[in-house]
Coordinates of N, CA, C and O and ligand atoms in Angstrom, one line a residue:
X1 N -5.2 7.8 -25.1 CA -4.0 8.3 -24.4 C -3.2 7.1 -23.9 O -3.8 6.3 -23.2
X2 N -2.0 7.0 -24.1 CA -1.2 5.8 -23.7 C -0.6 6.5 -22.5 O -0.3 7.6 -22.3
X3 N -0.6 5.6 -21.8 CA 0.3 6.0 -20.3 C 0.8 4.6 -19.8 O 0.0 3.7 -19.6
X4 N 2.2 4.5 -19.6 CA 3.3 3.4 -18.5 C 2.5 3.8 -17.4 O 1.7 4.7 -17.3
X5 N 2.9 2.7 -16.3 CA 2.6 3.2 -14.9 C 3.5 3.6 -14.4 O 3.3 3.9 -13.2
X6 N 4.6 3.8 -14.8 CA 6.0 4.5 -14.1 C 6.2 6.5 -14.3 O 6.8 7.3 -13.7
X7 N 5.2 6.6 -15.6 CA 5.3 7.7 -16.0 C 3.9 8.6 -14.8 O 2.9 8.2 -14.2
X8 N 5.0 10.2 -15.0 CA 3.7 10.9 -13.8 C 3.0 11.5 -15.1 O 3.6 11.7 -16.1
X9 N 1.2 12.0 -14.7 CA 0.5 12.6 -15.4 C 0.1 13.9 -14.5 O 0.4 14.0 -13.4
X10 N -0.7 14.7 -15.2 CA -1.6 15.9 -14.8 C -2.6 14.8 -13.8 O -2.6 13.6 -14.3
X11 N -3.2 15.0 -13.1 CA -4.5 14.4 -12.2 C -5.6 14.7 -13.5 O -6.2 13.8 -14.0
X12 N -5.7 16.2 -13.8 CA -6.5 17.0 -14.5 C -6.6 15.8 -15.5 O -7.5 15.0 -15.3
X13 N -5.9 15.7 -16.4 CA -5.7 14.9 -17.6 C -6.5 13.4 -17.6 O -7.3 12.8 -18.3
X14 N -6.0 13.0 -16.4 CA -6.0 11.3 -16.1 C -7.5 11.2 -15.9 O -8.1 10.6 -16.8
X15 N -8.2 11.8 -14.7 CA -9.6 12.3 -14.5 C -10.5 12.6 -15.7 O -11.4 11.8 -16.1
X16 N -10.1 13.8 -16.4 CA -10.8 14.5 -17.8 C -11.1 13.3 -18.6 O -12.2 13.0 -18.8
X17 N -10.0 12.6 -19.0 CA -9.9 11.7 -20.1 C -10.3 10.1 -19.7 O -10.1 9.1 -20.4
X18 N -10.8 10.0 -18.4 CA -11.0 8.9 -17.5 C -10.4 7.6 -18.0 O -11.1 6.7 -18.4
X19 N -8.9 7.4 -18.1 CA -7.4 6.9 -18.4 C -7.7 5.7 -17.3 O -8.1 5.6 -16.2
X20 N -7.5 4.8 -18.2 CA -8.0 3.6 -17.3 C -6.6 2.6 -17.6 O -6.5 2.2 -18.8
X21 N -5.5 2.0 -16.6 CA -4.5 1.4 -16.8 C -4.2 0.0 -16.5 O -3.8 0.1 -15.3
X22 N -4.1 -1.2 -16.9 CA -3.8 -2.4 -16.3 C -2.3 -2.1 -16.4 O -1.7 -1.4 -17.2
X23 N -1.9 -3.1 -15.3 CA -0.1 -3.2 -14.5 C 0.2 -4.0 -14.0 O -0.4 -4.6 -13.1
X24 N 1.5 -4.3 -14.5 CA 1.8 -5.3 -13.9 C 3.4 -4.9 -13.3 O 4.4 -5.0 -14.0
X25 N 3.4 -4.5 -12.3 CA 5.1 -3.8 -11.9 C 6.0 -4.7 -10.6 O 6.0 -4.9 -9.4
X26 N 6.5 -4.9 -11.5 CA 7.6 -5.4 -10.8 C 7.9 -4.6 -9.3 O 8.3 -3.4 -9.1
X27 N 7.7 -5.7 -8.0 CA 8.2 -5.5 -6.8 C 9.3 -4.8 -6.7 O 9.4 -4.0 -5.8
X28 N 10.3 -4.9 -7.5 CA 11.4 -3.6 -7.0 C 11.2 -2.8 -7.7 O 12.1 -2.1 -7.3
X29 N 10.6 -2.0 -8.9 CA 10.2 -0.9 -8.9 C 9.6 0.1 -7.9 O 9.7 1.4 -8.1
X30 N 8.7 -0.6 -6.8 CA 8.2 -0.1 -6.1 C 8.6 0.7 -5.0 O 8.4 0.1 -4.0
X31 N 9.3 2.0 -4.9 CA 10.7 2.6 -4.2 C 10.0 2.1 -2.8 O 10.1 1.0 -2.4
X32 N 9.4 2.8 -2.2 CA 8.8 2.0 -1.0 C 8.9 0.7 -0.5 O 9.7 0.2 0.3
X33 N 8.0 0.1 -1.1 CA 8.0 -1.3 -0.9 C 8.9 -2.1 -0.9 O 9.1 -2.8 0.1
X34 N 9.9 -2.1 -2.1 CA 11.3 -2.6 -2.2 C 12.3 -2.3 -1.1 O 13.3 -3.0 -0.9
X35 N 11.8 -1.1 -0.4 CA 12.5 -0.9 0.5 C 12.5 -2.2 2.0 O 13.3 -2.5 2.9
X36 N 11.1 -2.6 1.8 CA 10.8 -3.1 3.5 C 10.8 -4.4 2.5 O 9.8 -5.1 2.7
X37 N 11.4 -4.9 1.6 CA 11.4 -6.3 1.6 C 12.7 -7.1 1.5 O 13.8 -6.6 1.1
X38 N 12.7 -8.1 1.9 CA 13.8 -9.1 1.8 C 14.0 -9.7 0.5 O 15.1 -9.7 0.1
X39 N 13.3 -10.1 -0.1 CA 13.3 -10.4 -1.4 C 12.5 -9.8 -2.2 O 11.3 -9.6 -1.8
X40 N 12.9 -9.2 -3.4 CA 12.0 -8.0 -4.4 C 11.3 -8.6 -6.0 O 10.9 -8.0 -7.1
X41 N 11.4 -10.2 -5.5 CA 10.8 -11.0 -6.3 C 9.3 -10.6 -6.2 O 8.8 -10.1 -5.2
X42 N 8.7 -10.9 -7.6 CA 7.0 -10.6 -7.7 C 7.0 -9.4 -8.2 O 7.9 -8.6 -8.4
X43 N 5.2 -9.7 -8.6 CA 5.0 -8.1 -9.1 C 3.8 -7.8 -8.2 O 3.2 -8.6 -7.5
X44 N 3.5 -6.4 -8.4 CA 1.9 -5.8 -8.2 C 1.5 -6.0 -9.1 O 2.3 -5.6 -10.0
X45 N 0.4 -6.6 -9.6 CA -0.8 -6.4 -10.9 C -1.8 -5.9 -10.5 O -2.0 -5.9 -9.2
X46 N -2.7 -5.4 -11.4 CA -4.1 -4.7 -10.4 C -4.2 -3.9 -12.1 O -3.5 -4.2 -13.1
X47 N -5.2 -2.8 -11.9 CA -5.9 -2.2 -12.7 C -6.4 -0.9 -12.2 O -6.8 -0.9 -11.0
X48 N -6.5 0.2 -12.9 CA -6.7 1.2 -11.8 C -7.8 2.1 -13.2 O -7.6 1.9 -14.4
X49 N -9.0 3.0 -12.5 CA -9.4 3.7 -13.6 C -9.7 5.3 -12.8 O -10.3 5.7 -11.8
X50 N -9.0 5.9 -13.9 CA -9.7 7.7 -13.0 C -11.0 8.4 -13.3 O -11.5 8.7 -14.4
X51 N -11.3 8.7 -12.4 CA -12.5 9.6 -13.0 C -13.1 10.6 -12.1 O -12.6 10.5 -10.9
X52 N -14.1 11.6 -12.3 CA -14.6 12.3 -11.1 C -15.8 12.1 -10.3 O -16.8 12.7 -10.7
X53 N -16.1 11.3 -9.2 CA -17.2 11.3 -8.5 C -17.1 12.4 -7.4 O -16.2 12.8 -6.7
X54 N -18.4 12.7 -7.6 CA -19.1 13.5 -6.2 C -18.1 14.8 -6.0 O -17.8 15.3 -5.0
X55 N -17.6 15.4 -7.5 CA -16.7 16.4 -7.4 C -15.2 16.4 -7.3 O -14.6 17.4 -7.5
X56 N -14.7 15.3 -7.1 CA -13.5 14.6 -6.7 C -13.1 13.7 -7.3 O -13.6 12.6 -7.6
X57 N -11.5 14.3 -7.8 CA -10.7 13.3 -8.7 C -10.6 12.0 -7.5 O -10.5 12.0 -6.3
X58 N -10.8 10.8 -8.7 CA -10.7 9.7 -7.5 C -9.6 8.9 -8.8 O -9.2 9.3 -9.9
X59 N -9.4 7.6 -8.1 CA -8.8 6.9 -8.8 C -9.3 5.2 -7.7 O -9.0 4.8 -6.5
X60 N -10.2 4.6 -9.0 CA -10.2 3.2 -8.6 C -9.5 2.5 -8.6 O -8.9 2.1 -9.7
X61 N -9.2 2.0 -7.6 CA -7.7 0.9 -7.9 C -8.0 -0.2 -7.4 O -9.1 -0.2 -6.7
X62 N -7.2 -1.5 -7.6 CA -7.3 -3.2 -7.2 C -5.8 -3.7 -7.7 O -5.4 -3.9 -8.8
X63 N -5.5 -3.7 -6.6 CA -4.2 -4.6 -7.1 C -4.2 -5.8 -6.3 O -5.1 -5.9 -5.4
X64 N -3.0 -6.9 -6.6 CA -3.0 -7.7 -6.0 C -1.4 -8.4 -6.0 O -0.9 -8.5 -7.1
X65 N -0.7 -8.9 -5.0 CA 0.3 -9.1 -4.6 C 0.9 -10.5 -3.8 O 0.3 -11.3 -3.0
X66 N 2.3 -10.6 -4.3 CA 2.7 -11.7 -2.7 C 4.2 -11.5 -2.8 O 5.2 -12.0 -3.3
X67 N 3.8 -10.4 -1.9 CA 5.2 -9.8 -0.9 C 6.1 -11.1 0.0 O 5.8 -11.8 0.9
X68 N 7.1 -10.8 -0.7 CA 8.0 -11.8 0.5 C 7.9 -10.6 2.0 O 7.8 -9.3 2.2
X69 N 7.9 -11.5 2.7 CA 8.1 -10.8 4.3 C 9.0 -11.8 5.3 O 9.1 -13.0 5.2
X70 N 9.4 -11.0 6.3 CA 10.3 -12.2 7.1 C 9.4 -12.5 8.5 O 9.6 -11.7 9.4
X71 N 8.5 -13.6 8.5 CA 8.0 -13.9 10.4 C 9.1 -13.9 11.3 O 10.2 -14.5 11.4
X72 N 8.3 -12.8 11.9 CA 8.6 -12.5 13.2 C 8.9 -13.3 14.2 O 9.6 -13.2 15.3
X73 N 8.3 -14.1 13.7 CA 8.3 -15.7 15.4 C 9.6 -16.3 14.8 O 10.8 -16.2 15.2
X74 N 8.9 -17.0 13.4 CA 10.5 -17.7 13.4 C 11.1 -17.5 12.4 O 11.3 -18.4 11.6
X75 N 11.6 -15.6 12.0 CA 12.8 -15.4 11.1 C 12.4 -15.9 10.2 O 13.2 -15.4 9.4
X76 N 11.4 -16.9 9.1 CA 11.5 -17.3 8.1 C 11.0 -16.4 6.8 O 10.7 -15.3 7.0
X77 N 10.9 -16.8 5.7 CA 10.5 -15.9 4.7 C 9.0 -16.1 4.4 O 8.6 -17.2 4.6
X78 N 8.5 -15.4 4.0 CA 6.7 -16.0 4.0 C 6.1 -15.2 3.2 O 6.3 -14.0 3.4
X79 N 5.2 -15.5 2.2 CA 4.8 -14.0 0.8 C 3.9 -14.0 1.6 O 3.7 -14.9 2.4
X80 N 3.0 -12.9 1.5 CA 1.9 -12.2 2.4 C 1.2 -11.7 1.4 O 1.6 -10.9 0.5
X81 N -0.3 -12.4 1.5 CA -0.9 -11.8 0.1 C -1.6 -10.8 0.4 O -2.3 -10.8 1.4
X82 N -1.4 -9.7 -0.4 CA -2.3 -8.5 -0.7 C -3.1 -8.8 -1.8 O -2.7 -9.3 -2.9
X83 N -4.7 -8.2 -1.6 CA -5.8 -8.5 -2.3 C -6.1 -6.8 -2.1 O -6.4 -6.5 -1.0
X84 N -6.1 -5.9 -2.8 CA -7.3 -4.7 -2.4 C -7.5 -4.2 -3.2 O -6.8 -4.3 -4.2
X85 N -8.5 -3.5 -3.3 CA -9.7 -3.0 -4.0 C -9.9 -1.6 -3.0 O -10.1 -1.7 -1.7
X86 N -9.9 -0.3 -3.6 CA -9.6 0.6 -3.0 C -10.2 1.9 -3.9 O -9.7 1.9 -5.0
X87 N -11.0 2.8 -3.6 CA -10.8 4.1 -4.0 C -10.6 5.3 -3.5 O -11.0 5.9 -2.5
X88 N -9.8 5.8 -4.4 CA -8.4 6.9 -3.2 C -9.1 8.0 -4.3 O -9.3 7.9 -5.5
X89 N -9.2 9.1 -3.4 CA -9.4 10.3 -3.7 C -8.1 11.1 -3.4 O -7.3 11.2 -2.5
X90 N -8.2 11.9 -4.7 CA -6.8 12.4 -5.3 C -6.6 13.9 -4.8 O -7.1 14.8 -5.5
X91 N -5.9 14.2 -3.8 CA -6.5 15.8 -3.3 C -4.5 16.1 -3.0 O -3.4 15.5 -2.7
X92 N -4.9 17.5 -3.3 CA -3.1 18.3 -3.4 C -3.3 19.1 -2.1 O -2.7 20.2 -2.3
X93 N -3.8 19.1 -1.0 CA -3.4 19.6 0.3 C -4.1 19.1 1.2 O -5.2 18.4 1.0
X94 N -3.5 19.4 2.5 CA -4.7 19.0 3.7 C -6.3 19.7 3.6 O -7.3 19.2 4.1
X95 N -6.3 20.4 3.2 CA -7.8 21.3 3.3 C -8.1 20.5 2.5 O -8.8 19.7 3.0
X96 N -7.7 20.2 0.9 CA -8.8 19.3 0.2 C -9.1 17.7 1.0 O -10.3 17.4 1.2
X97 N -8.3 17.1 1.3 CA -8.1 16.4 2.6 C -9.4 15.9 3.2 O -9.9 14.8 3.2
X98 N -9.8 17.2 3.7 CA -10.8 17.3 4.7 C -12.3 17.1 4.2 O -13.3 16.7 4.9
X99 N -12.2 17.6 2.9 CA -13.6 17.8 2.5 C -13.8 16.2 1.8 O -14.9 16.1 1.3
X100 N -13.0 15.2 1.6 CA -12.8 13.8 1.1 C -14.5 13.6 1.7 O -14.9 13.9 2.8
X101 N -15.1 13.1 0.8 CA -16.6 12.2 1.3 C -16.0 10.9 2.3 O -14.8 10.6 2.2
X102 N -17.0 10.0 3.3 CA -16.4 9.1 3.6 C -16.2 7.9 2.5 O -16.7 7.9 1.4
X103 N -15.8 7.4 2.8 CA -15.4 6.1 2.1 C -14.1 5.9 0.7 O -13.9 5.0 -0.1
X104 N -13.5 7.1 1.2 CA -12.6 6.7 0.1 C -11.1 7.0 0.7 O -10.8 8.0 1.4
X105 N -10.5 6.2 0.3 CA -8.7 6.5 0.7 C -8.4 7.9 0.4 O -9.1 8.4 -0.5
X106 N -7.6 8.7 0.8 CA -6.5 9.6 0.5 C -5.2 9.6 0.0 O -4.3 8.9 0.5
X107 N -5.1 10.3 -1.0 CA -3.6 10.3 -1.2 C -3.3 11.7 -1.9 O -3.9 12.3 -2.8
X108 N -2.5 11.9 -1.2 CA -1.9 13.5 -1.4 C -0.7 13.7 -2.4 O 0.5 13.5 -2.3
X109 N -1.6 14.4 -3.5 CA -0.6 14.4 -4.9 C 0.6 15.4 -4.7 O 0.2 16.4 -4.1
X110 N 1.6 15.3 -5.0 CA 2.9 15.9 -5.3 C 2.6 16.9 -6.6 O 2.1 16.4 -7.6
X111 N 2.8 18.3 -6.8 CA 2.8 19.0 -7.9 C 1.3 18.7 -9.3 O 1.2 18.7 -10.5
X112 N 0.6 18.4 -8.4 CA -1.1 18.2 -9.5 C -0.8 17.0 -10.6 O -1.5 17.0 -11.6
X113 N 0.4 15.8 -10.2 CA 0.6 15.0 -11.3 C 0.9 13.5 -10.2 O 1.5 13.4 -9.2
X114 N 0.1 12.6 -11.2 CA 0.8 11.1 -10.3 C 1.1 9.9 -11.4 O 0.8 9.9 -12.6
X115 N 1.7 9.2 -10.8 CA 2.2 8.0 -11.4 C 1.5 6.8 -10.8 O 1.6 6.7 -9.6
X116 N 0.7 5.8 -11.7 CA 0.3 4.4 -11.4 C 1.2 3.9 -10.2 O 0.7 3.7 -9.0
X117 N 2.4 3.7 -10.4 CA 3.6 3.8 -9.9 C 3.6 4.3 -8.1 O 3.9 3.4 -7.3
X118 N 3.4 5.1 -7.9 CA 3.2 6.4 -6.8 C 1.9 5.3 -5.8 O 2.0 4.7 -4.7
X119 N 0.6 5.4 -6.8 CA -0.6 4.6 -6.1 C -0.4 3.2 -5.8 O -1.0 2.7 -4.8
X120 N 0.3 2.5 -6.4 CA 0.7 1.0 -6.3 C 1.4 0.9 -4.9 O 1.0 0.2 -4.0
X121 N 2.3 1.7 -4.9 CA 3.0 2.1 -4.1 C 2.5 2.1 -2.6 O 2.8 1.3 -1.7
X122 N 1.8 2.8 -2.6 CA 1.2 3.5 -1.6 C 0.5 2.1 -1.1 O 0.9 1.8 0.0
X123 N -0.5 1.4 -1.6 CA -1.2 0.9 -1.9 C -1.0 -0.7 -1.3 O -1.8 -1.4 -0.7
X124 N 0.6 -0.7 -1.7 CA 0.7 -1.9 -1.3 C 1.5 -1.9 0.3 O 1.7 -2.9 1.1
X125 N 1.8 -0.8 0.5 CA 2.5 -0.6 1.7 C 1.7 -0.4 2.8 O 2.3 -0.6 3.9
X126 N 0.4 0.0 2.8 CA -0.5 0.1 3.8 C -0.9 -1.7 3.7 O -1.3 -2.0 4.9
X127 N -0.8 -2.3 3.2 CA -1.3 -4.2 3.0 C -0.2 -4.7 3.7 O -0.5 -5.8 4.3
X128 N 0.9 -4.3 3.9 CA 1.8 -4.6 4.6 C 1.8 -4.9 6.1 O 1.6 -4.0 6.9
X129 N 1.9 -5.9 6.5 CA 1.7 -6.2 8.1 C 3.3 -5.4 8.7 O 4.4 -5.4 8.1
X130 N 2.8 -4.7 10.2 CA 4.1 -4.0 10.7 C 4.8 -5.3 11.3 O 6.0 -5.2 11.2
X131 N 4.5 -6.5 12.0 CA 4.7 -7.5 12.8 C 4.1 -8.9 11.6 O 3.1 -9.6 11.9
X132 N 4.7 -9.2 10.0 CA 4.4 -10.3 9.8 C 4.7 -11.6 11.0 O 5.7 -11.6 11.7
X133 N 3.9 -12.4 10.9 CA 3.4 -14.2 11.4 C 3.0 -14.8 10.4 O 2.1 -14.3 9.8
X134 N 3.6 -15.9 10.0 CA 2.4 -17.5 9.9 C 1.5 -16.9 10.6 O 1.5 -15.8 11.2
X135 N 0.1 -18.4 10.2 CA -1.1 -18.1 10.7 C -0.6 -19.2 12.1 O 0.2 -20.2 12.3
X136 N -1.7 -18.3 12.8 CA -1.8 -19.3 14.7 C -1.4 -20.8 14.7 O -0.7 -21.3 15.5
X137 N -2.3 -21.6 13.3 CA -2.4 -23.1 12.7 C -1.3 -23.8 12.0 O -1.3 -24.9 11.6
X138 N -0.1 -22.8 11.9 CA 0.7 -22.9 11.3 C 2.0 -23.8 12.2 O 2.2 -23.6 13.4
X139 N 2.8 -24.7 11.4 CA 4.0 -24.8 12.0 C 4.8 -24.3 13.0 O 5.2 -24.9 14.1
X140 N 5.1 -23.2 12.6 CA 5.6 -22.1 13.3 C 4.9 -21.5 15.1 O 5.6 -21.5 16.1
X141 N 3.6 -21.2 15.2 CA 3.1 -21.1 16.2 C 2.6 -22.4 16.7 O 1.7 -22.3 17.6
X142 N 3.0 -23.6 16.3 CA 3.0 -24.6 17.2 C 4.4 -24.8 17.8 O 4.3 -25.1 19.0
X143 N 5.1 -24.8 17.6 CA 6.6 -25.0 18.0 C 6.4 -23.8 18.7 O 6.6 -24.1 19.9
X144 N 6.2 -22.9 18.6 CA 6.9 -21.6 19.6 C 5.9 -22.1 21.0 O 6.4 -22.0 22.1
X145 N 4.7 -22.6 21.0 CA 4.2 -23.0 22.2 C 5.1 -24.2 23.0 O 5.0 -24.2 24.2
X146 N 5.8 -25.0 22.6 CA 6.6 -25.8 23.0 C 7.6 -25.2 23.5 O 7.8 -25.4 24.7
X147 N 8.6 -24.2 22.9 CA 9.7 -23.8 23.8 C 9.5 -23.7 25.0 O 8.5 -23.1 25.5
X148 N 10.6 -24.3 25.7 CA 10.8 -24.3 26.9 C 11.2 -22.9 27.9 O 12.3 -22.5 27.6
X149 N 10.5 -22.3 28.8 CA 10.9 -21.1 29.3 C 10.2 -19.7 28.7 O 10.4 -18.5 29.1
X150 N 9.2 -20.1 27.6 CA 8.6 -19.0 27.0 C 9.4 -17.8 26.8 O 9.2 -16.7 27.3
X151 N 10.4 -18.1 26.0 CA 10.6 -16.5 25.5 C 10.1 -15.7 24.8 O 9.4 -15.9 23.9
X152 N 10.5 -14.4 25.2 CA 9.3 -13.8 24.8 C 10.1 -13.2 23.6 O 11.3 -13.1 23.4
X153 N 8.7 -12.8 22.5 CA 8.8 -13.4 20.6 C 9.6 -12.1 20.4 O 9.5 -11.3 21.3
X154 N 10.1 -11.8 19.6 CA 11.5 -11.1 19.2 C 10.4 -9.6 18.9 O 9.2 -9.7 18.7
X155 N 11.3 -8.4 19.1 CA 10.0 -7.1 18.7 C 10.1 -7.1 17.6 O 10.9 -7.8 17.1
X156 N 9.3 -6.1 16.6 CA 9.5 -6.1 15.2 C 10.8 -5.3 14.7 O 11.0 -4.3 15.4
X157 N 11.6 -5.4 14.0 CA 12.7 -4.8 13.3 C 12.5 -3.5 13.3 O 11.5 -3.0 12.6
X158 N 13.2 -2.8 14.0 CA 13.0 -1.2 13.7 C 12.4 -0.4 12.1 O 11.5 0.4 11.8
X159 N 13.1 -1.1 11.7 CA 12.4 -0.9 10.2 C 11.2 -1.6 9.5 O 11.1 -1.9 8.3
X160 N 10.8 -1.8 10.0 CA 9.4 -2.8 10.0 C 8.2 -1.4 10.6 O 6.9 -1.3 10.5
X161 N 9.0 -0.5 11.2 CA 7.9 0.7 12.0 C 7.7 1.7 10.4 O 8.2 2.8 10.3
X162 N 7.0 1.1 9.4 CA 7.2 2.1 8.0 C 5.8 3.3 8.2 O 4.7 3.5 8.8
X163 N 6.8 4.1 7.3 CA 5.4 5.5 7.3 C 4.6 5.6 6.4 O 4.8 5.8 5.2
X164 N 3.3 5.5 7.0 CA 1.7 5.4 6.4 C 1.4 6.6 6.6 O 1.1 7.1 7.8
X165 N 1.3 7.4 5.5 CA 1.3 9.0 4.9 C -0.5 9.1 5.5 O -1.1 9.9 6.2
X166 N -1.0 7.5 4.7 CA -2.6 7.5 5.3 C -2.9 7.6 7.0 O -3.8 8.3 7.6
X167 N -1.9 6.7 7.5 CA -2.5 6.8 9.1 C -2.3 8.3 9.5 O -2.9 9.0 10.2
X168 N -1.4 8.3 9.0 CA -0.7 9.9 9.4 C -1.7 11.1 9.3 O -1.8 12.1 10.1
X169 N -2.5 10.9 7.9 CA -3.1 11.9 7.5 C -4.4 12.0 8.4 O -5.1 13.0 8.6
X170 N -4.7 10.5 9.0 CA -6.0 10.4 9.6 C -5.6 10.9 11.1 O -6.6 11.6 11.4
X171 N -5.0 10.9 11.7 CA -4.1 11.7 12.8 C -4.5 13.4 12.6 O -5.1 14.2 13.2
X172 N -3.9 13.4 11.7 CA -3.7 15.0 11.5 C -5.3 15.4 11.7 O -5.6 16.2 12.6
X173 N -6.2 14.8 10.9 CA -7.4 15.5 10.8 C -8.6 14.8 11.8 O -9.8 14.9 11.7
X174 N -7.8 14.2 12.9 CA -8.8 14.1 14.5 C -8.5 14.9 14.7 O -9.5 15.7 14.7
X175 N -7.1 15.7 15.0 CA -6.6 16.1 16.0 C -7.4 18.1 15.2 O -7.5 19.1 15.9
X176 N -7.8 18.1 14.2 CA -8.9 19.5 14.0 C -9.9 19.6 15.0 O -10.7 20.5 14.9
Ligands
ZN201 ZN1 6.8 -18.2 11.3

């Protein structure tokens, strides 16, 4: 079976036929992602394979990334590497949701079909820091200890507060 990663499939299909896809997608394809970046240079690459464990459509995924991002301390541009290795269990409501074994991500399918696309997606936006920095050792957090008068470090850009469908979902199912 050939499949793009931009194209959506049956879950059923992807699973059944255990559809295994390498990718390489371009950073602004990524409707998400593209959204919270300053520059939409780069790709996601990674590799992803479906199949059913423990009853449950899952989908192995690993991608890997370097997101432009802007530090917070000092405004500059800085790629932030995403490394992950992830298995998301592929469930079409909250009740299936629930019954997820531990250890595996969630992602809640749209109409019983997904797109590589969709998982990448997702995938790379939870890697996403809400508050990018340089590291502590860095240029940047040496100079900000020198300013004079300590001001205090700028908050994150309103739009930097992005929605993690995952955190969200882990909320929903304490609060049972
Ligand atoms: Zn910085």
């Amino acid at each position: 079976m050939s499949l793009g990663w931009s194209r959506r499939a049956p879950v059923d299909t992807l699973v059944g036929t255990e559809t295994a896809i390498e990718f390489s997608i371009p950073l602004a394809d990524l409707p998400r992602v593209s959204h919270e970046l300053t520059s939409k240079d780069g790709e996601a690459k990674g590799k992803v394979r479906f199949s059913r464990q423990q009853g449950q459509a899952v989908a192995d995924l690993e991608v890997s990334a370097q997101p432009e991002v802007v530090c917070q301390r000092c405004m500059q541009p800085m790629r932030w590497p995403v490394k992950v290795k992830s298995r998301v269990a592929l469930v079409s409501d909250y009740d299936a949701a629930d019954r997820v074994p531990d250890g595996f991500e969630v992602f809640l399918v749209e109409a019983d079909s997904v797109s590589v696309r969709d998982l990448v997606d997702e995938e790379v936006m939870l890697a996403l820091p809400n508050v990018p920095r340089h590291d502590e050792d860095s240029e940047c957090a040496r100079r900000k200890v020198q300013l004079p008068g300590g001001a205090d470090e700028p908050e994150a850009a309103p739009d930097a507060q992005v929605q993690k469908p995952f955190a969200q979902l882990g909320e929903l199912l304490k609060r049972k």
